[in-house]
Tab-separated table of C-alpha atoms and ligand atoms in Angstrom:
chain	number	residue	atom	x	y	z
A	1	MET	CA	98.777	105.845	81.049
A	2	SER	CA	101.039	108.503	82.584
A	3	GLN	CA	104.077	107.228	84.500
A	4	ASN	CA	104.412	110.188	86.828
A	5	PRO	CA	101.280	111.119	88.683
A	6	THR	CA	100.716	114.847	89.043
A	7	LEU	CA	101.522	115.788	92.608
A	8	ASN	CA	99.016	117.679	94.720
A	9	SER	CA	96.128	117.109	92.346
A	10	PHE	CA	92.371	117.080	92.838
A	11	MET	CA	90.492	114.621	90.630
A	12	CYS	CA	86.745	114.677	90.157
A	13	GLY	CA	85.030	111.386	89.329
A	14	ASP	CA	84.628	107.800	90.429
A	15	CYS	CA	87.572	106.734	92.573
A	16	VAL	CA	87.867	103.236	91.095
A	17	GLU	CA	88.121	104.554	87.537
A	18	LEU	CA	90.496	107.333	88.525
A	19	MET	CA	92.751	105.126	90.657
A	20	ASN	CA	92.946	102.731	87.701
A	21	SER	CA	94.200	105.634	85.570
A	22	LEU	CA	97.190	106.169	87.901
A	23	PRO	CA	100.490	104.320	87.447
A	24	GLU	CA	100.996	101.129	89.438
A	25	LYS	CA	102.878	101.320	92.750
A	26	CYS	CA	103.196	105.100	92.941
A	27	ILE	CA	101.571	105.805	96.338
A	28	ASP	CA	103.245	105.702	99.764
A	29	LEU	CA	100.159	105.986	101.969
A	30	ILE	CA	96.402	105.790	101.424
A	31	PHE	CA	93.870	107.208	103.841
A	32	ALA	CA	90.319	106.210	102.900
A	33	ASP	CA	87.134	107.424	104.533
A	34	PRO	CA	84.594	105.635	102.324
A	35	PRO	CA	80.805	105.780	102.585
A	36	TYR	CA	79.797	103.905	105.758
A	37	ASN	CA	76.457	102.671	104.355
A	38	MET	CA	74.728	103.831	107.533
A	39	GLN	CA	71.351	102.623	106.319
A	40	LEU	CA	69.500	105.466	108.020
A	41	GLU	CA	65.792	105.282	107.338
A	42	GLY	CA	63.926	108.559	107.777
A	43	ALA	CA	65.110	111.638	109.649
A	44	LEU	CA	66.489	111.217	113.166
A	45	GLN	CA	64.761	113.329	115.806
A	46	ARG	CA	65.729	114.565	119.254
A	47	PRO	CA	63.278	114.050	122.155
A	48	ASP	CA	62.079	117.656	121.577
A	49	SER	CA	61.224	116.673	117.950
A	50	THR	CA	63.967	118.794	116.358
A	51	GLU	CA	65.817	117.077	113.543
A	52	VAL	CA	69.350	115.678	114.054
A	53	ASP	CA	71.990	116.549	111.492
A	54	SER	CA	72.692	112.946	110.420
A	55	VAL	CA	74.427	111.311	107.464
A	56	ASP	CA	71.657	110.737	104.927
A	57	ASP	CA	73.617	111.850	101.858
A	58	HIS	CA	72.908	110.071	98.554
A	59	TRP	CA	76.576	109.015	98.316
A	60	ASP	CA	76.052	106.911	101.446
A	61	GLN	CA	73.124	104.931	99.991
A	62	PHE	CA	73.458	101.358	98.741
A	63	THR	CA	70.566	99.076	97.824
A	64	SER	CA	71.968	96.040	99.656
A	65	LEU	CA	74.934	94.834	101.669
A	66	ALA	CA	75.996	92.827	98.615
A	67	GLU	CA	76.167	96.022	96.558
A	68	TYR	CA	78.198	97.692	99.317
A	69	ASP	CA	80.586	94.713	99.430
A	70	GLU	CA	81.081	94.809	95.682
A	71	PHE	CA	81.859	98.532	95.826
A	72	THR	CA	84.273	97.956	98.739
A	73	LYS	CA	86.116	95.191	96.950
A	74	SER	CA	86.500	97.231	93.772
A	75	TRP	CA	87.990	100.301	95.451
A	76	LEU	CA	90.246	98.226	97.742
A	77	LEU	CA	91.641	96.357	94.708
A	78	ALA	CA	92.230	99.604	92.823
A	79	ALA	CA	93.951	101.054	95.904
A	80	ARG	CA	96.183	97.998	96.260
A	81	ARG	CA	97.349	98.322	92.641
A	82	VAL	CA	98.555	101.904	93.107
A	83	LEU	CA	100.145	101.293	96.511
A	84	LYS	CA	103.929	100.797	96.584
A	85	ASP	CA	105.006	97.413	97.967
A	86	SER	CA	106.263	99.281	101.024
A	87	GLY	CA	103.086	101.372	101.282
A	88	THR	CA	100.242	101.101	103.773
A	89	LEU	CA	96.515	101.779	103.754
A	90	TRP	CA	94.227	103.209	106.414
A	91	VAL	CA	90.450	102.766	106.250
A	92	ILE	CA	88.139	104.412	108.752
A	93	GLY	CA	84.646	103.139	109.435
A	94	SER	CA	81.992	102.442	112.035
A	95	TYR	CA	80.198	99.284	113.147
A	96	HIS	CA	77.998	99.683	110.063
A	97	ASN	CA	80.776	98.807	107.641
A	98	ILE	CA	84.180	98.198	109.226
A	99	TYR	CA	83.769	94.448	109.760
A	100	ARG	CA	82.823	93.974	106.123
A	101	VAL	CA	85.715	96.192	104.984
A	102	GLY	CA	88.167	94.288	107.218
A	103	SER	CA	87.062	90.919	105.930
A	104	ILE	CA	87.270	91.990	102.276
A	105	LEU	CA	90.678	93.563	102.647
A	106	GLN	CA	92.036	90.393	104.212
A	107	ASP	CA	90.432	88.286	101.452
A	108	ILE	CA	92.197	90.262	98.714
A	109	GLY	CA	95.638	90.019	100.299
A	110	TYR	CA	96.148	93.011	102.591
A	111	TRP	CA	97.667	92.293	106.025
A	112	ILE	CA	96.204	94.193	108.980
A	113	LEU	CA	98.803	95.865	111.211
A	114	ASN	CA	96.446	97.494	113.708
A	115	ASP	CA	92.818	98.288	114.363
A	116	VAL	CA	93.047	101.709	115.928
A	117	VAL	CA	89.992	102.862	117.842
A	118	TRP	CA	89.136	106.557	117.690
A	119	ILE	CA	87.290	107.197	120.929
A	120	LYS	CA	85.238	110.371	120.664
A	121	ASN	CA	85.535	112.729	123.614
A	122	ASN	CA	82.229	114.292	122.601
A	123	PRO	CA	80.106	111.703	120.757
A	124	MET	CA	76.611	112.409	119.496
A	125	PRO	CA	74.072	111.138	122.061
A	126	GLN	CA	71.884	108.119	121.250
A	127	MET	CA	68.644	109.992	120.557
A	128	LYS	CA	66.106	107.188	120.897
A	129	GLY	CA	67.639	105.706	124.046
A	130	VAL	CA	67.372	102.181	122.629
A	131	ARG	CA	71.069	101.274	122.749
A	132	PHE	CA	74.416	102.511	124.003
A	133	CYS	CA	75.714	105.825	122.805
A	134	ASN	CA	78.089	104.966	119.966
A	135	ALA	CA	81.330	106.706	120.912
A	136	GLN	CA	83.952	105.265	118.586
A	137	GLU	CA	85.084	104.653	115.043
A	138	THR	CA	87.674	102.111	113.937
A	139	MET	CA	90.623	102.623	111.645
A	140	LEU	CA	92.227	99.580	110.078
A	141	TRP	CA	95.895	100.050	109.208
A	142	ALA	CA	97.154	97.462	106.723
A	143	LYS	CA	100.143	96.679	104.550
A	144	LYS	CA	99.849	95.203	101.056
A	145	SER	CA	100.555	91.619	102.064
A	146	GLN	CA	101.932	89.597	104.939
A	147	GLN	CA	105.321	89.517	103.198
A	148	SER	CA	105.628	93.212	102.410
A	149	SER	CA	108.315	94.980	104.405
A	150	GLY	CA	109.885	98.389	104.683
A	151	TYR	CA	106.700	100.286	105.480
A	152	THR	CA	106.952	103.556	107.381
A	153	PHE	CA	106.195	103.551	111.070
A	154	ASN	CA	107.732	106.421	113.020
A	155	TYR	CA	107.804	104.339	116.166
A	156	ARG	CA	110.323	106.430	118.027
A	157	GLY	CA	108.692	109.724	117.150
A	158	ALA	CA	105.285	108.438	118.244
A	159	LYS	CA	106.694	107.148	121.517
A	160	THR	CA	108.701	110.269	122.262
A	161	GLY	CA	105.710	112.491	121.544
A	162	ASN	CA	103.638	110.340	123.884
A	163	GLU	CA	105.619	111.175	127.036
A	164	ASP	CA	108.046	108.335	126.202
A	165	LEU	CA	105.299	105.732	126.424
A	166	GLN	CA	104.592	103.386	123.518
A	167	MET	CA	101.747	104.800	121.430
A	168	ARG	CA	98.698	102.583	121.876
A	169	SER	CA	95.859	101.802	119.526
A	170	ASP	CA	93.191	103.713	121.499
A	171	TRP	CA	93.178	107.334	120.365
A	172	TYR	CA	91.103	110.035	122.054
A	173	PHE	CA	90.006	112.983	119.935
A	174	GLY	CA	86.946	115.182	119.778
A	175	ILE	CA	84.709	115.179	116.702
A	176	CYS	CA	85.196	118.024	114.240
A	177	GLN	CA	83.427	121.144	115.469
A	178	GLY	CA	83.865	124.862	116.226
A	179	GLY	CA	86.116	126.933	114.000
A	180	GLU	CA	87.497	123.830	112.279
A	181	ARG	CA	84.103	122.860	110.853
A	182	ILE	CA	83.724	124.244	107.335
A	183	MET	CA	80.379	125.956	106.799
A	184	VAL	CA	78.698	127.053	103.571
A	185	ASP	CA	75.646	129.341	103.812
A	186	GLY	CA	75.289	128.524	107.518
A	187	LYS	CA	75.267	124.747	106.937
A	188	LYS	CA	77.959	122.102	107.336
A	189	ALA	CA	79.894	121.927	104.055
A	190	HIS	CA	80.242	118.169	104.500
A	191	SER	CA	78.339	115.865	106.845
A	192	THR	CA	81.341	113.684	107.795
A	193	GLN	CA	84.277	116.097	108.084
A	194	LYS	CA	86.990	114.384	110.176
A	195	PRO	CA	89.049	116.182	112.834
A	196	GLU	CA	92.470	117.357	111.645
A	197	ALA	CA	94.111	116.054	114.845
A	198	LEU	CA	93.199	112.486	113.892
A	199	LEU	CA	94.776	112.851	110.456
A	200	HIS	CA	97.813	114.566	111.941
A	201	ARG	CA	98.537	111.448	113.986
A	202	VAL	CA	97.927	109.087	111.065
A	203	ILE	CA	100.136	111.033	108.658
A	204	SER	CA	102.942	111.927	111.056
A	205	THR	CA	103.312	108.364	112.363
A	206	THR	CA	102.998	106.417	109.105
A	207	SER	CA	104.504	108.587	106.363
A	208	LYS	CA	107.588	110.688	105.689
A	209	HIS	CA	108.115	114.233	104.431
A	210	GLY	CA	107.726	114.306	100.658
A	211	ASP	CA	105.697	111.051	100.525
A	212	LEU	CA	102.745	110.809	98.152
A	213	ILE	CA	99.438	110.300	99.981
A	214	LEU	CA	96.215	109.291	98.250
A	215	ASP	CA	92.720	109.956	99.603
A	216	PRO	CA	90.148	108.383	97.254
A	217	PHE	CA	87.197	109.851	99.217
A	218	CYS	CA	88.215	113.486	99.600
A	219	GLY	CA	85.046	115.028	101.036
A	220	SER	CA	85.941	118.377	102.608
A	221	GLY	CA	89.660	117.596	102.142
A	222	THR	CA	90.806	116.881	105.718
A	223	THR	CA	93.496	114.415	104.613
A	224	VAL	CA	94.958	116.676	101.957
A	225	ALA	CA	94.833	119.738	104.223
A	226	VAL	CA	96.861	117.955	106.913
A	227	ALA	CA	99.170	116.342	104.328
A	228	THR	CA	99.974	119.813	102.996
A	229	LYS	CA	100.584	121.187	106.487
A	230	LEU	CA	102.996	118.348	107.181
A	231	GLY	CA	104.992	118.630	103.955
A	232	ARG	CA	103.571	115.570	102.182
A	233	ASN	CA	102.275	115.458	98.597
A	234	PHE	CA	98.801	114.237	97.743
A	235	ILE	CA	96.316	113.053	95.150
A	236	THR	CA	92.666	113.179	96.095
A	237	ILE	CA	89.432	112.118	94.435
A	238	ASP	CA	85.743	112.800	94.960
A	239	ARG	CA	82.730	112.189	92.769
A	240	GLU	CA	81.237	115.536	93.669
A	241	GLU	CA	82.669	118.709	92.241
A	242	ARG	CA	81.355	120.847	95.111
A	243	TYR	CA	83.502	118.847	97.574
A	244	ILE	CA	86.561	119.077	95.361
A	245	ASN	CA	86.094	122.873	95.251
A	246	ILE	CA	85.781	123.083	99.043
A	247	ALA	CA	88.906	120.950	99.516
A	248	ARG	CA	90.895	122.955	96.971
A	249	SER	CA	90.154	126.288	98.604
A	250	ARG	CA	90.915	124.740	102.016
A	251	VAL	CA	94.362	123.640	100.847
A	252	GLU	CA	95.054	127.011	99.212
A	253	GLN	CA	94.815	128.676	102.604
A	254	ILE	CA	97.340	126.395	104.294
A	255	VAL	CA	100.757	127.487	105.427
A	256	PRO	CA	102.926	124.331	105.640
A	257	THR	CA	104.528	123.589	109.013
A	258	ARG	CA	108.270	124.183	109.207
A	259	ILE	CA	109.858	120.884	108.250
A	260	VAL	CA	112.335	119.493	110.752
A	261	SER	CA	115.017	117.328	109.174
A	262	GLU	CA	114.374	113.575	109.271
A	263	ALA	CA	118.107	113.194	109.917
A	264	GLU	CA	117.631	114.292	113.513
A	265	TRP	CA	116.147	110.861	114.187
A	266	ALA	CA	118.438	108.914	111.928
A	267	ASP	CA	121.472	110.330	113.759
A	268	ALA	CA	120.177	109.480	117.196
A	269	PRO	CA	121.934	106.479	118.742
A	270	PRO	CA	119.965	103.231	118.912
A	271	PRO	CA	118.416	102.536	122.305
A	272	ARG	CA	120.858	101.057	124.847
A	273	ILE	CA	119.294	97.725	125.648
A	274	SER	CA	120.909	94.427	126.532
A	275	PHE	CA	120.976	91.353	124.317
A	276	ALA	CA	119.423	89.510	127.272
A	277	SER	CA	116.308	91.689	126.955
A	278	VAL	CA	115.962	90.649	123.285
A	279	VAL	CA	115.914	87.008	124.470
A	280	GLU	CA	113.651	87.786	127.444
A	281	SER	CA	111.105	89.478	125.201
A	282	GLY	CA	111.048	86.409	122.910
A	283	LEU	CA	112.332	88.163	119.797
A	284	LEU	CA	115.137	85.577	119.742
A	285	LYS	CA	115.017	82.285	121.625
A	286	ALA	CA	117.499	80.081	123.482
A	287	GLY	CA	118.853	77.435	121.086
A	288	GLN	CA	118.440	79.692	118.030
A	289	GLN	CA	121.533	80.289	115.912
A	290	LEU	CA	123.311	83.483	114.954
A	291	LYS	CA	125.902	83.781	112.229
A	292	ILE	CA	128.529	86.193	111.002
A	293	LYS	CA	127.937	86.843	107.310
A	294	ASN	CA	130.650	85.826	104.826
A	295	THR	CA	132.284	83.523	107.418
A	296	ASN	CA	131.530	80.045	108.734
A	297	PHE	CA	131.040	81.323	112.289
A	298	VAL	CA	127.787	80.208	113.863
A	299	ALA	CA	126.801	80.707	117.522
A	300	THR	CA	124.012	79.328	119.679
A	301	ILE	CA	121.976	81.586	121.962
A	302	HIS	CA	121.665	80.687	125.679
A	303	GLU	CA	118.659	81.595	127.801
A	304	ASP	CA	120.667	84.182	129.801
A	305	GLY	CA	121.547	86.174	126.644
A	306	SER	CA	125.088	84.825	126.285
A	307	ILE	CA	126.088	83.073	123.045
A	308	GLU	CA	128.437	80.161	122.416
A	309	SER	CA	130.575	79.220	119.444
A	310	GLN	CA	133.526	76.840	119.069
A	311	GLY	CA	133.749	76.292	122.837
A	312	VAL	CA	133.739	80.035	123.575
A	313	ARG	CA	130.848	81.414	125.630
A	314	GLY	CA	130.286	85.110	126.342
A	315	SER	CA	128.488	88.240	125.252
A	316	ILE	CA	127.688	88.913	121.579
A	317	HIS	CA	130.610	91.371	121.611
A	318	LYS	CA	133.155	89.126	123.338
A	319	VAL	CA	132.470	86.026	121.218
A	320	GLY	CA	132.612	88.138	118.042
A	321	THR	CA	135.930	89.671	119.143
A	322	ILE	CA	137.514	86.270	119.818
A	323	LEU	CA	136.267	84.562	116.657
A	324	LEU	CA	137.211	87.439	114.355
A	325	LYS	CA	140.567	87.905	116.158
A	326	GLN	CA	139.935	91.648	116.430
A	327	ALA	CA	140.752	94.150	119.156
A	328	SER	CA	137.019	94.720	119.670
A	329	CYS	CA	133.715	93.926	118.020
A	330	ASN	CA	130.235	95.412	118.149
A	331	GLY	CA	128.090	92.281	118.390
A	332	TRP	CA	124.918	94.163	117.384
A	333	THR	CA	126.322	94.981	113.952
A	334	THR	CA	128.185	91.661	113.548
A	335	TRP	CA	125.695	88.875	114.242
A	336	HIS	CA	122.764	87.980	111.994
A	337	TYR	CA	119.642	85.974	112.735
A	338	TYR	CA	117.286	84.321	110.257
A	339	ASP	CA	114.034	86.257	109.828
A	340	GLU	CA	111.505	83.522	109.028
A	341	VAL	CA	108.689	85.900	108.095
A	342	ASN	CA	110.689	87.549	105.339
A	343	SER	CA	113.002	84.562	104.640
A	344	CYS	CA	116.239	86.517	104.959
A	345	ASP	CA	119.161	87.138	107.293
A	346	ARG	CA	118.944	90.286	109.400
A	347	LEU	CA	121.313	92.036	111.781
A	348	ILE	CA	120.362	91.577	115.427
A	349	ASN	CA	120.725	95.360	115.634
A	350	ASP	CA	117.327	95.579	113.862
A	351	LEU	CA	115.731	94.041	116.970
A	352	ARG	CA	116.907	96.777	119.326
A	353	THR	CA	113.925	99.094	118.817
A	354	LYS	CA	111.463	96.194	118.815
A	355	SER	CA	112.312	95.071	122.323
A	356	GLU	CA	112.134	98.567	123.854
B	401	SAM	C1	82.874	109.862	104.334
B	401	SAM	S1	83.072	111.086	103.126
B	401	SAM	C2	84.748	111.625	103.334
B	401	SAM	C3	84.890	112.770	104.317
B	401	SAM	C4	86.298	113.304	104.451
B	401	SAM	N1	87.183	112.363	105.059
B	401	SAM	C5	86.324	114.604	105.239
B	401	SAM	O1	87.026	114.694	106.267
B	401	SAM	O2	85.643	115.536	104.842
B	401	SAM	C6	83.079	110.148	101.659
B	401	SAM	C7	83.196	110.955	100.385
B	401	SAM	O3	83.366	110.027	99.314
B	401	SAM	C8	82.724	110.511	98.149
B	401	SAM	N2	82.443	109.311	97.327
B	401	SAM	C9	81.538	108.356	97.541
B	401	SAM	N3	81.627	107.393	96.609
B	401	SAM	C10	82.636	107.751	95.771
B	401	SAM	C11	83.223	107.169	94.619
B	401	SAM	N4	82.795	106.017	94.111
B	401	SAM	N5	84.254	107.808	94.031
B	401	SAM	C12	84.701	108.994	94.525
B	401	SAM	N6	84.178	109.593	95.614
B	401	SAM	C13	83.164	108.987	96.240
B	401	SAM	C14	81.502	111.245	98.667
B	401	SAM	O4	81.103	112.249	97.744
B	401	SAM	C15	82.009	111.809	100.001
B	401	SAM	O5	82.402	113.141	99.875
């Protein structure tokens, strides 16, 4: 088994077998758009009897829900093996499959971070008029386990790009159409080509430049096309050679976006928030203790955001200054709290972005 996966490679074959041939823990981000098992029986027709271009491909056919579940479990396990401990996985699906996928991924240890709803600006109408027009798909974003930490979430970038408002989990994008839709001999090259804008948001918010992204269900190559544009590396897999060929020629035509240094964010000062707002938002609670590492100094938090230690009460900065007998002290980078989820001490400074 090779230890270094080949970057920017297209692999043709079954994704479970091919993921199992990759080294363990080599992938930063997985985006998976698996078969939805849409269970369409017979051609769909419009009221004027013309046929609707629906997803009836053989790769979307399963004989039973049990067979679909078995397939889902096997690819999710293979994906988990290749994912770094700090990596995350996205799976997109519809009501046909996403509940089953979500339940299986929880059963095998993944920890769901979000269920992002892609609301389609231009959904396909409900032809038979027997139920509501289905206007959304769901994307589950998960880390490897409840305990895993250090995953990439470009919180500040997402917020800044969203008019300084926290990015929410309802995303509005149109379905893939017009010039973006790849056609071969006048027909859609792939029945489920996803819009690039959707992948742009996924990749830019949850990966870094130079990361290795895996798409085990390549199709027309939307994930790898956007990954290339955004300066990420990729590995992609599809059972069908014709799709791999379409994706490869799509990527060959891409001019990567100019990469802006990550350091521009790292250098930016942390948000100026008060310690009181950390207590108000419940990230730390009155009565909880803070400590200064490598000393015996321990302080108790009050409900107004002041702290108290050895009969001294004041701000995190003032109490730190007095205890350490220094001219000044930055309380944010001095005091630690106990992070129960990850069973470790953390600087209170880490909470500054969380309470924004
Ligand atoms: C929903 S489509 C992906 C569409 C893609 N996201 C796009 O934007 O074009 C799923 C793809 O998975 C492939 N596929 C299905 N089962 C597979 C398997 N076991 N291993 C590898 N590829 C598979 C199909 O050939 C199909 O192209």
